[in-house]
Amino acid sequence: MAKIGRQKKKQIKVKKEKFIPQSLKGMRDILPEEGKYFDYFLEKLEKLAKIYGFEKIEIPILEEKSLFTRSIGQTTDIVEKEMFSFVDKGGREVALRPEGTAGVVRAYIENGMQNLPQPVKLYYFGPMFRYEKPQAGRERQFHQFGLEVLGAAGPIVDVQLILLCWNFFQEIKLQTELQINCLGCPDCQKEYRRRLLEFFRYKKRLLCPNCRIRLEKSPLRIFDCKEKKCQEISSTAPSIVDCLCEACKNHFIKVLENLDELEIPYNLNSRLVRGLDYYTKTVFEFWPSRIGLSDEEKSRFSLAGGGRYDNLVKILGGPVTPAAGVAFGLERITEEFKNQNLKLPKERRNIVFLAQIGETAKKKALHLFENLVKAKIDIKEALAKDSLKAQLELANKIGAKLVLILGQDEVAHKTIIIKDMRTGIQEVVNVDKIVEEIKKRL
Ligand code: HAM
């Protein structure tokens, strides 16, 4: 019996594997240090969005898979290879959103926003998911800040979106370069397809199997191919700009004229097709501008991208509604901000730190802290700490201008010590007058 008992114990031991939780590949934590960069960029972006009349929208992270296949396109990398999709308990095929535009358009149609005064201008922020091969600047979960303008056809809308991006990058002092192209309307794309098929007639067999299918189904996607051979061949392909109809050509000219007027430099890039099928007319990207980066690397680290998508609302079952938008990648902007040796601005704050010694003082400090918050003092505490030395060190680290010290004696005499961290001078004041005393010294 004793032998069996020991054997059983052994088995149990073997089963007990040490569980070391780890985040999934390509998905990482945004620690407080990186969060500070996100907060800084988001504050600027949100402020700019509001200046330009955008309102916030929150859309679900999970949507029907067909929403994305219909809008982004069956032959795109995102839909073909990168969707986090699964069947839910109700048997529905669902997917984690790989981008925000499709969800915003769905929300626009579903909530009857076409009946609101047009254009409807919406902005959003949140995580997006793409099952990509994780590498520098390419993650499986990343964060976008996006802007969509629904119900406006004029080139001025495209220009304003670009201008907003330009203003943002100028404000954070990030060196970028604007790449721009025009993909035309379905008619232009039909003509372009014809020219591409002609161009590739004798080269088709040299393309990778994927591109051969792309050529049939959606020739623009050939330009997304990462295969060197396909890139080489497509580099001499005709440019879509030569296939633009009069209306699309005029639209593009107006966009460029406005950019010239605003003195926003741009690079006409006929190979810029973006990785999503819904675009019509203007498309653009902001690439990092840094010595040592090749064009291929710059395009791989694109910081923001967008364009016009005049047919998407209709494709998703809504009325004909011209639209345009852009999305910024927060992780890439953070990375590039650091690569360009830029620093977050130092916060100008009047931090006051409340330190306490002993149990009675701790109790009093708890109340005093609440009162100081109500009096709008930028107050910080470390009530969980007992040592005065540790509290003063922390006060120093966070840049407190004043430290309030409450000990047994002070509690007994209804006083408190104010230490000015800039001069080192300490004074004892009446605790009931503390708010006035603080304001006098800040
Ligand atoms: P997108 O170019 O696919 O456009 O993504 C926008 C930005 O998200 C990129 O410029 C990049 O900064 C960031 N990004 C994309 N994929 C990753 C990744 N795997 N890891 C890290 N960052 C990434 C769109 O998503 C469109 N919805 C933009 C748009 C809005 N067009 C019209 N309205």
XYZ file of C-alpha atoms and ligand atoms in Angstrom:
475
model
C 0.000 0.000 0.000
C 2.753 2.352 1.042
C 4.540 1.630 -2.263
C 1.429 2.475 -4.352
C 0.945 5.644 -2.328
C 4.490 6.805 -3.121
C 4.087 5.951 -6.833
C 0.907 8.018 -7.006
C 2.674 10.966 -5.405
C 5.459 10.652 -7.997
C 2.916 10.745 -10.839
C 1.279 13.837 -9.411
C 4.678 15.480 -9.154
C 5.441 14.807 -12.814
C 2.139 16.393 -13.877
C 2.825 19.578 -11.977
C 4.621 21.609 -14.633
C 5.758 25.075 -13.744
C 3.483 27.535 -15.511
C 5.321 30.576 -16.725
C 2.819 32.897 -18.416
C 4.077 34.755 -21.459
C 2.488 37.186 -23.863
C 1.724 35.834 -27.335
C 4.197 36.312 -30.176
C 3.886 39.792 -31.669
C 1.709 41.015 -28.798
C 3.342 42.996 -26.065
C 2.613 45.061 -23.020
C 2.704 48.825 -23.302
C 4.597 49.565 -20.105
C 4.205 52.960 -18.352
C 7.400 54.238 -20.018
C 6.019 53.672 -23.544
C 2.545 54.701 -22.397
C 3.911 58.216 -21.776
C 4.757 58.489 -25.497
C 1.308 57.202 -26.458
C -0.329 59.761 -24.122
C 1.741 62.582 -25.602
C 0.900 61.678 -29.216
C -2.748 60.967 -28.433
C -3.209 64.278 -26.667
C -1.869 66.111 -29.742
C -3.850 63.979 -32.194
C -7.096 64.317 -30.280
C -6.648 68.059 -29.991
C -6.009 68.390 -33.733
C -8.940 66.095 -34.554
C -11.280 68.287 -32.498
C -9.965 71.473 -34.134
C -10.862 69.954 -37.525
C -14.344 69.014 -36.281
C -13.956 65.278 -35.652
C -15.950 63.475 -32.953
C -14.966 60.327 -31.130
C -16.404 56.916 -31.984
C -15.739 53.590 -30.254
C -16.203 50.555 -32.454
C -16.060 46.877 -31.388
C -12.798 44.973 -31.587
C -14.605 41.877 -32.853
C -16.729 42.030 -36.006
C -18.161 39.638 -38.573
C -15.308 38.342 -40.680
C -17.158 39.140 -43.914
C -17.092 42.856 -43.040
C -13.329 42.797 -43.527
C -13.186 40.400 -46.480
C -15.717 42.526 -48.365
C -14.076 45.868 -47.636
C -10.345 45.164 -47.464
C -10.481 42.677 -50.372
C -10.106 38.891 -50.772
C -6.708 39.073 -52.463
C -5.028 41.425 -49.979
C -2.358 40.114 -47.589
C -4.499 41.237 -44.657
C -7.444 39.040 -45.645
C -5.488 36.193 -47.238
C -2.938 35.677 -44.487
C -3.265 38.036 -41.564
C -6.747 37.812 -40.085
C -7.256 36.617 -36.541
C -10.536 34.875 -37.330
C -12.486 32.089 -35.667
C -15.950 30.621 -35.335
C -17.725 31.823 -32.196
C -20.021 29.748 -29.986
C -22.999 30.718 -32.114
C -21.304 29.379 -35.255
C -20.595 32.854 -36.670
C -17.323 33.547 -38.444
C -15.829 36.515 -36.636
C -12.487 38.347 -36.740
C -10.450 40.700 -34.573
C -10.377 43.998 -36.430
C -7.232 44.374 -38.572
C -8.042 48.074 -39.074
C -10.730 50.605 -38.152
C -12.171 51.935 -41.417
C -14.449 48.961 -42.138
C -15.927 49.097 -38.615
C -16.531 52.854 -38.814
C -18.278 52.486 -42.184
C -20.412 49.654 -40.777
C -21.331 51.893 -37.816
C -22.147 54.788 -40.180
C -24.594 52.640 -42.148
C -26.047 50.743 -39.180
C -26.740 53.898 -37.174
C -28.255 55.854 -40.072
C -25.521 58.486 -39.941
C -26.228 59.315 -43.597
C -29.233 61.237 -42.219
C -26.999 63.539 -40.171
C -25.573 66.735 -41.665
C -22.709 65.641 -43.910
C -19.816 65.144 -43.754
C -19.692 63.013 -40.619
C -16.178 63.272 -39.178
C -15.145 60.547 -36.742
C -11.952 59.600 -34.930
C -11.038 56.462 -33.007
C -8.158 54.912 -31.149
C -7.467 51.323 -30.186
C -5.732 48.013 -30.813
C -5.760 46.361 -34.239
C -4.734 42.772 -34.985
C -2.855 41.335 -37.940
C -1.258 37.892 -37.982
C 1.997 39.143 -39.483
C 5.527 37.834 -39.051
C 6.642 39.852 -36.019
C 9.700 42.007 -36.684
C 10.827 45.563 -36.005
C 7.817 47.850 -36.577
C 5.496 44.951 -37.377
C 3.431 43.519 -34.571
C 0.384 41.310 -34.302
C -1.328 43.704 -31.927
C -0.685 47.379 -32.529
C -2.517 50.637 -31.895
C -3.981 53.025 -34.415
C -5.423 56.504 -34.133
C -7.731 56.911 -37.104
C -9.811 59.645 -38.728
C -12.645 59.142 -41.204
C -14.622 61.770 -43.140
C -17.850 60.330 -44.561
C -20.063 62.169 -47.036
C -17.638 64.604 -48.709
C -16.220 64.239 -52.203
C -14.010 67.290 -52.735
C -10.213 67.145 -53.015
C -10.069 69.681 -50.182
C -11.019 66.874 -47.764
C -7.999 64.808 -48.851
C -5.826 67.898 -48.431
C -7.175 68.644 -44.953
C -6.458 65.091 -43.831
C -2.911 65.364 -45.125
C -2.583 68.786 -43.510
C -3.707 67.391 -40.165
C -1.045 64.661 -40.398
C 1.547 67.214 -41.470
C 0.666 69.505 -38.523
C 0.906 66.592 -36.112
C 4.334 65.484 -37.307
C 5.533 69.101 -37.319
C 4.261 69.587 -33.773
C 6.114 66.557 -32.424
C 9.124 67.538 -34.592
C 9.301 64.183 -36.350
C 10.990 64.234 -39.766
C 8.733 62.541 -42.286
C 8.185 62.457 -46.016
C 4.809 62.421 -47.692
C 4.297 59.854 -50.452
C 1.260 60.371 -52.625
C -0.485 58.677 -55.533
C -3.865 58.527 -57.234
C -5.547 55.162 -57.792
C -8.455 56.552 -59.821
C -12.030 55.296 -59.920
C -13.205 51.787 -60.963
C -13.137 52.921 -64.618
C -9.483 54.014 -64.368
C -8.669 50.791 -62.537
C -10.339 48.759 -65.300
C -8.176 50.461 -67.910
C -5.096 50.024 -65.724
C -5.884 46.337 -65.338
C -6.002 45.993 -69.111
C -2.601 47.671 -69.425
C -1.112 45.557 -66.671
C -2.365 42.341 -68.239
C -0.777 43.453 -71.504
C 2.480 44.333 -69.728
C 2.605 41.010 -67.885
C 1.462 38.892 -70.842
C 4.942 37.481 -71.446
C 6.216 37.948 -67.902
C 3.352 36.284 -66.057
C 5.155 32.959 -65.666
C 8.072 34.744 -63.945
C 5.761 35.996 -61.182
C 5.238 34.066 -57.941
C 2.108 31.833 -57.885
C 0.349 34.342 -55.633
C 0.953 37.228 -58.033
C -0.300 35.179 -60.975
C -3.622 34.885 -59.143
C -3.456 38.553 -58.131
C -2.962 39.554 -61.749
C -6.285 37.916 -62.625
C -8.250 39.039 -59.604
C -6.787 42.350 -58.450
C -3.665 43.429 -60.389
C -2.858 46.373 -58.085
C -1.956 43.854 -55.369
C 1.114 42.784 -57.391
C 2.762 45.927 -56.048
C 2.324 44.633 -52.458
C 4.353 41.471 -53.161
C 7.450 41.084 -50.990
C 9.175 38.676 -53.460
C 12.279 40.286 -54.966
C 11.642 38.875 -58.431
C 8.060 40.193 -58.531
C 9.232 43.592 -57.281
C 11.890 43.726 -59.991
C 9.395 42.914 -62.735
C 6.697 45.276 -61.480
C 9.175 48.152 -61.136
C 8.946 48.757 -64.894
C 5.168 48.271 -65.105
C 3.024 51.119 -66.441
C 1.913 53.723 -63.939
C -1.727 54.092 -62.941
C -1.501 57.863 -63.254
C -1.350 57.393 -67.053
C -4.756 55.663 -66.948
C -6.663 58.311 -64.989
C -9.921 59.601 -66.404
C -10.486 63.347 -66.669
C -12.402 63.607 -63.356
C -9.797 61.633 -61.365
C -6.925 63.528 -62.997
C -8.543 66.850 -62.062
C -9.170 65.686 -58.526
C -5.519 64.708 -58.145
C -4.242 67.943 -59.688
C -6.343 69.941 -57.225
C -4.950 67.951 -54.298
C -1.396 68.617 -55.470
C -2.058 72.311 -56.152
C -3.390 72.734 -52.627
C -0.370 70.963 -51.158
C 1.878 73.292 -53.155
C -0.039 76.274 -51.838
C 0.373 75.017 -48.276
C 4.066 74.360 -48.965
C 3.765 70.744 -47.923
C 6.456 68.806 -49.786
C 5.458 65.491 -51.340
C 6.853 62.721 -53.444
C 4.738 61.441 -56.337
C 4.950 57.687 -55.942
C 3.224 55.692 -58.669
C 4.002 52.426 -56.868
C 2.075 53.446 -53.767
C -1.047 51.281 -53.895
C -1.629 50.697 -50.143
C -2.502 47.193 -48.933
C -6.289 47.531 -48.975
C -8.693 47.231 -51.906
C -11.171 49.929 -50.952
C -9.151 52.948 -52.075
C -10.135 55.195 -54.956
C -8.379 58.378 -56.142
C -5.928 59.851 -53.589
C -3.752 57.562 -51.442
C -0.898 58.730 -49.247
C 1.572 57.625 -46.588
C 3.915 59.421 -44.221
C 7.274 57.654 -44.128
C 10.037 58.277 -41.599
C 12.726 60.501 -43.037
C 16.126 59.553 -41.693
C 19.591 59.240 -43.225
C 20.521 55.616 -43.767
C 17.004 54.316 -44.426
C 16.340 52.912 -47.889
C 12.974 53.604 -49.583
C 12.076 49.974 -49.004
C 12.702 50.356 -45.249
C 10.872 53.673 -45.105
C 7.818 52.103 -46.721
C 8.001 49.143 -44.316
C 7.958 51.567 -41.358
C 5.212 53.799 -42.726
C 3.959 55.902 -39.797
C 0.523 56.819 -41.134
C -1.460 55.981 -44.226
C -4.791 56.709 -45.761
C -6.748 57.909 -48.731
C -10.110 58.219 -50.374
C -12.603 55.339 -50.479
C -15.623 56.597 -52.411
C -17.203 53.165 -52.972
C -16.860 51.467 -49.591
C -20.123 52.658 -48.035
C -21.975 51.389 -51.125
C -20.062 48.074 -51.126
C -21.138 47.525 -47.528
C -24.804 48.136 -48.348
C -25.138 51.882 -47.694
C -26.016 54.731 -50.068
C -23.388 56.198 -52.421
C -21.172 58.130 -49.996
C -17.752 59.521 -50.886
C -15.310 59.249 -48.008
C -11.655 59.547 -47.007
C -9.532 58.836 -43.953
C -6.158 58.097 -42.420
C -4.690 56.054 -39.560
C -1.515 56.569 -37.516
C 0.483 53.671 -36.026
C 1.341 54.574 -32.432
C 4.067 51.941 -31.904
C 5.926 52.974 -35.049
C 5.659 56.685 -34.254
C 7.045 56.009 -30.766
C 9.923 53.973 -32.191
C 10.769 56.585 -34.820
C 10.512 59.402 -32.279
C 13.212 57.633 -30.259
C 15.277 56.830 -33.383
C 15.333 60.535 -34.247
C 16.574 61.249 -30.701
C 13.531 63.316 -29.831
C 12.531 63.702 -26.198
C 9.175 64.069 -24.525
C 8.743 67.628 -23.242
C 9.390 67.996 -19.539
C 6.135 68.438 -17.692
C 5.855 71.772 -15.902
C 4.078 70.714 -12.778
C 3.876 72.074 -9.254
C 3.974 68.771 -7.452
C 3.554 68.840 -3.667
C 4.490 65.675 -1.794
C 2.857 64.673 1.467
C 5.161 62.650 3.750
C 4.179 61.177 7.129
C 5.911 59.554 10.092
C 4.053 57.222 12.466
C 0.591 55.652 12.585
C -1.338 58.693 13.889
C 0.233 60.942 11.276
C -0.550 58.376 8.555
C -4.228 58.481 9.516
C -4.281 62.299 9.492
C -2.357 62.344 6.197
C -5.061 60.195 4.578
C -7.652 62.939 5.245
C -5.308 65.816 4.503
C -4.511 64.263 1.104
C -8.219 64.197 0.158
C -8.622 67.858 1.193
C -5.618 68.903 -0.865
C -6.981 67.069 -3.935
C -10.265 68.977 -3.489
C -8.281 72.244 -3.242
C -6.765 71.334 -6.676
C -3.211 70.985 -5.354
C -1.095 68.626 -7.514
C -0.497 66.393 -4.498
C 1.347 63.055 -4.369
C 1.805 60.654 -1.461
C 3.411 57.362 -0.500
C 1.203 56.334 2.403
C 2.366 52.740 2.013
C 5.915 53.778 2.942
C 7.020 54.285 6.571
C 10.575 55.564 6.228
C 10.886 59.348 5.877
C 14.120 58.885 3.919
C 12.380 56.685 1.333
C 9.522 59.201 1.029
C 11.893 62.135 0.530
C 13.818 60.181 -2.094
C 10.584 59.561 -3.979
C 9.559 63.238 -3.669
C 12.905 64.167 -5.176
C 12.565 61.627 -7.986
C 9.165 62.899 -9.109
C 10.372 66.511 -8.966
C 8.191 67.751 -6.075
C 8.601 71.459 -5.422
C 7.325 71.294 -1.843
C 7.239 68.465 0.681
C 4.773 68.513 3.576
C 5.945 66.507 6.591
C 3.470 65.329 9.177
C 4.835 63.645 12.366
C 3.480 62.866 15.856
C 4.490 66.312 17.175
C 2.867 68.138 14.289
C -0.380 66.181 14.717
C -0.384 67.005 18.440
C 0.169 70.744 17.790
C -2.060 70.942 14.660
C 0.920 72.050 12.585
C 2.799 70.702 9.562
C 6.308 71.192 8.178
C 6.702 72.666 4.695
C 10.016 71.961 3.043
C 10.907 73.917 -0.083
C 12.896 71.434 -2.197
C 14.518 74.187 -4.274
C 16.001 76.082 -1.281
C 15.965 73.355 1.393
C 14.252 75.782 3.818
C 11.845 74.165 6.303
C 9.053 76.022 8.093
C 6.361 74.952 10.539
C 2.887 76.256 9.683
C -0.653 75.875 10.982
C -2.186 72.801 9.318
C -5.547 74.585 8.901
C -3.817 77.219 6.731
C -1.959 74.669 4.610
C -3.656 75.438 1.274
C -2.851 79.182 1.501
C 0.698 78.398 2.649
C 1.261 76.074 -0.313
C -0.155 78.597 -2.827
C 2.090 81.319 -1.375
C 5.186 79.221 -2.095
C 4.382 77.847 -5.572
P -2.616 50.885 -42.826
O -1.607 51.557 -43.681
O -2.806 49.429 -43.031
O -3.990 51.654 -43.058
O -2.279 51.129 -41.302
C -2.086 52.446 -40.811
C -0.845 52.494 -39.937
O -0.919 51.478 -38.917
C 0.448 52.185 -40.666
O 0.935 53.336 -41.324
C 1.364 51.746 -39.528
O 1.911 52.875 -38.878
C 0.397 51.048 -38.594
N 0.519 49.577 -38.750
C -0.055 48.806 -39.696
N 0.272 47.518 -39.518
C 1.072 47.450 -38.442
C 1.745 46.393 -37.737
N 1.615 45.114 -38.100
N 2.501 46.704 -36.650
C 2.625 47.989 -36.255
N 2.011 49.035 -36.871
C 1.243 48.772 -37.942
C -5.163 51.318 -42.447
O -5.269 50.544 -41.541
C -6.334 52.109 -42.990
N -7.521 51.704 -42.246
C -6.073 53.610 -42.842
C -7.226 54.417 -43.342
C -8.147 55.065 -42.584
N -7.547 54.612 -44.600
C -8.628 55.331 -44.658
N -9.015 55.611 -43.424
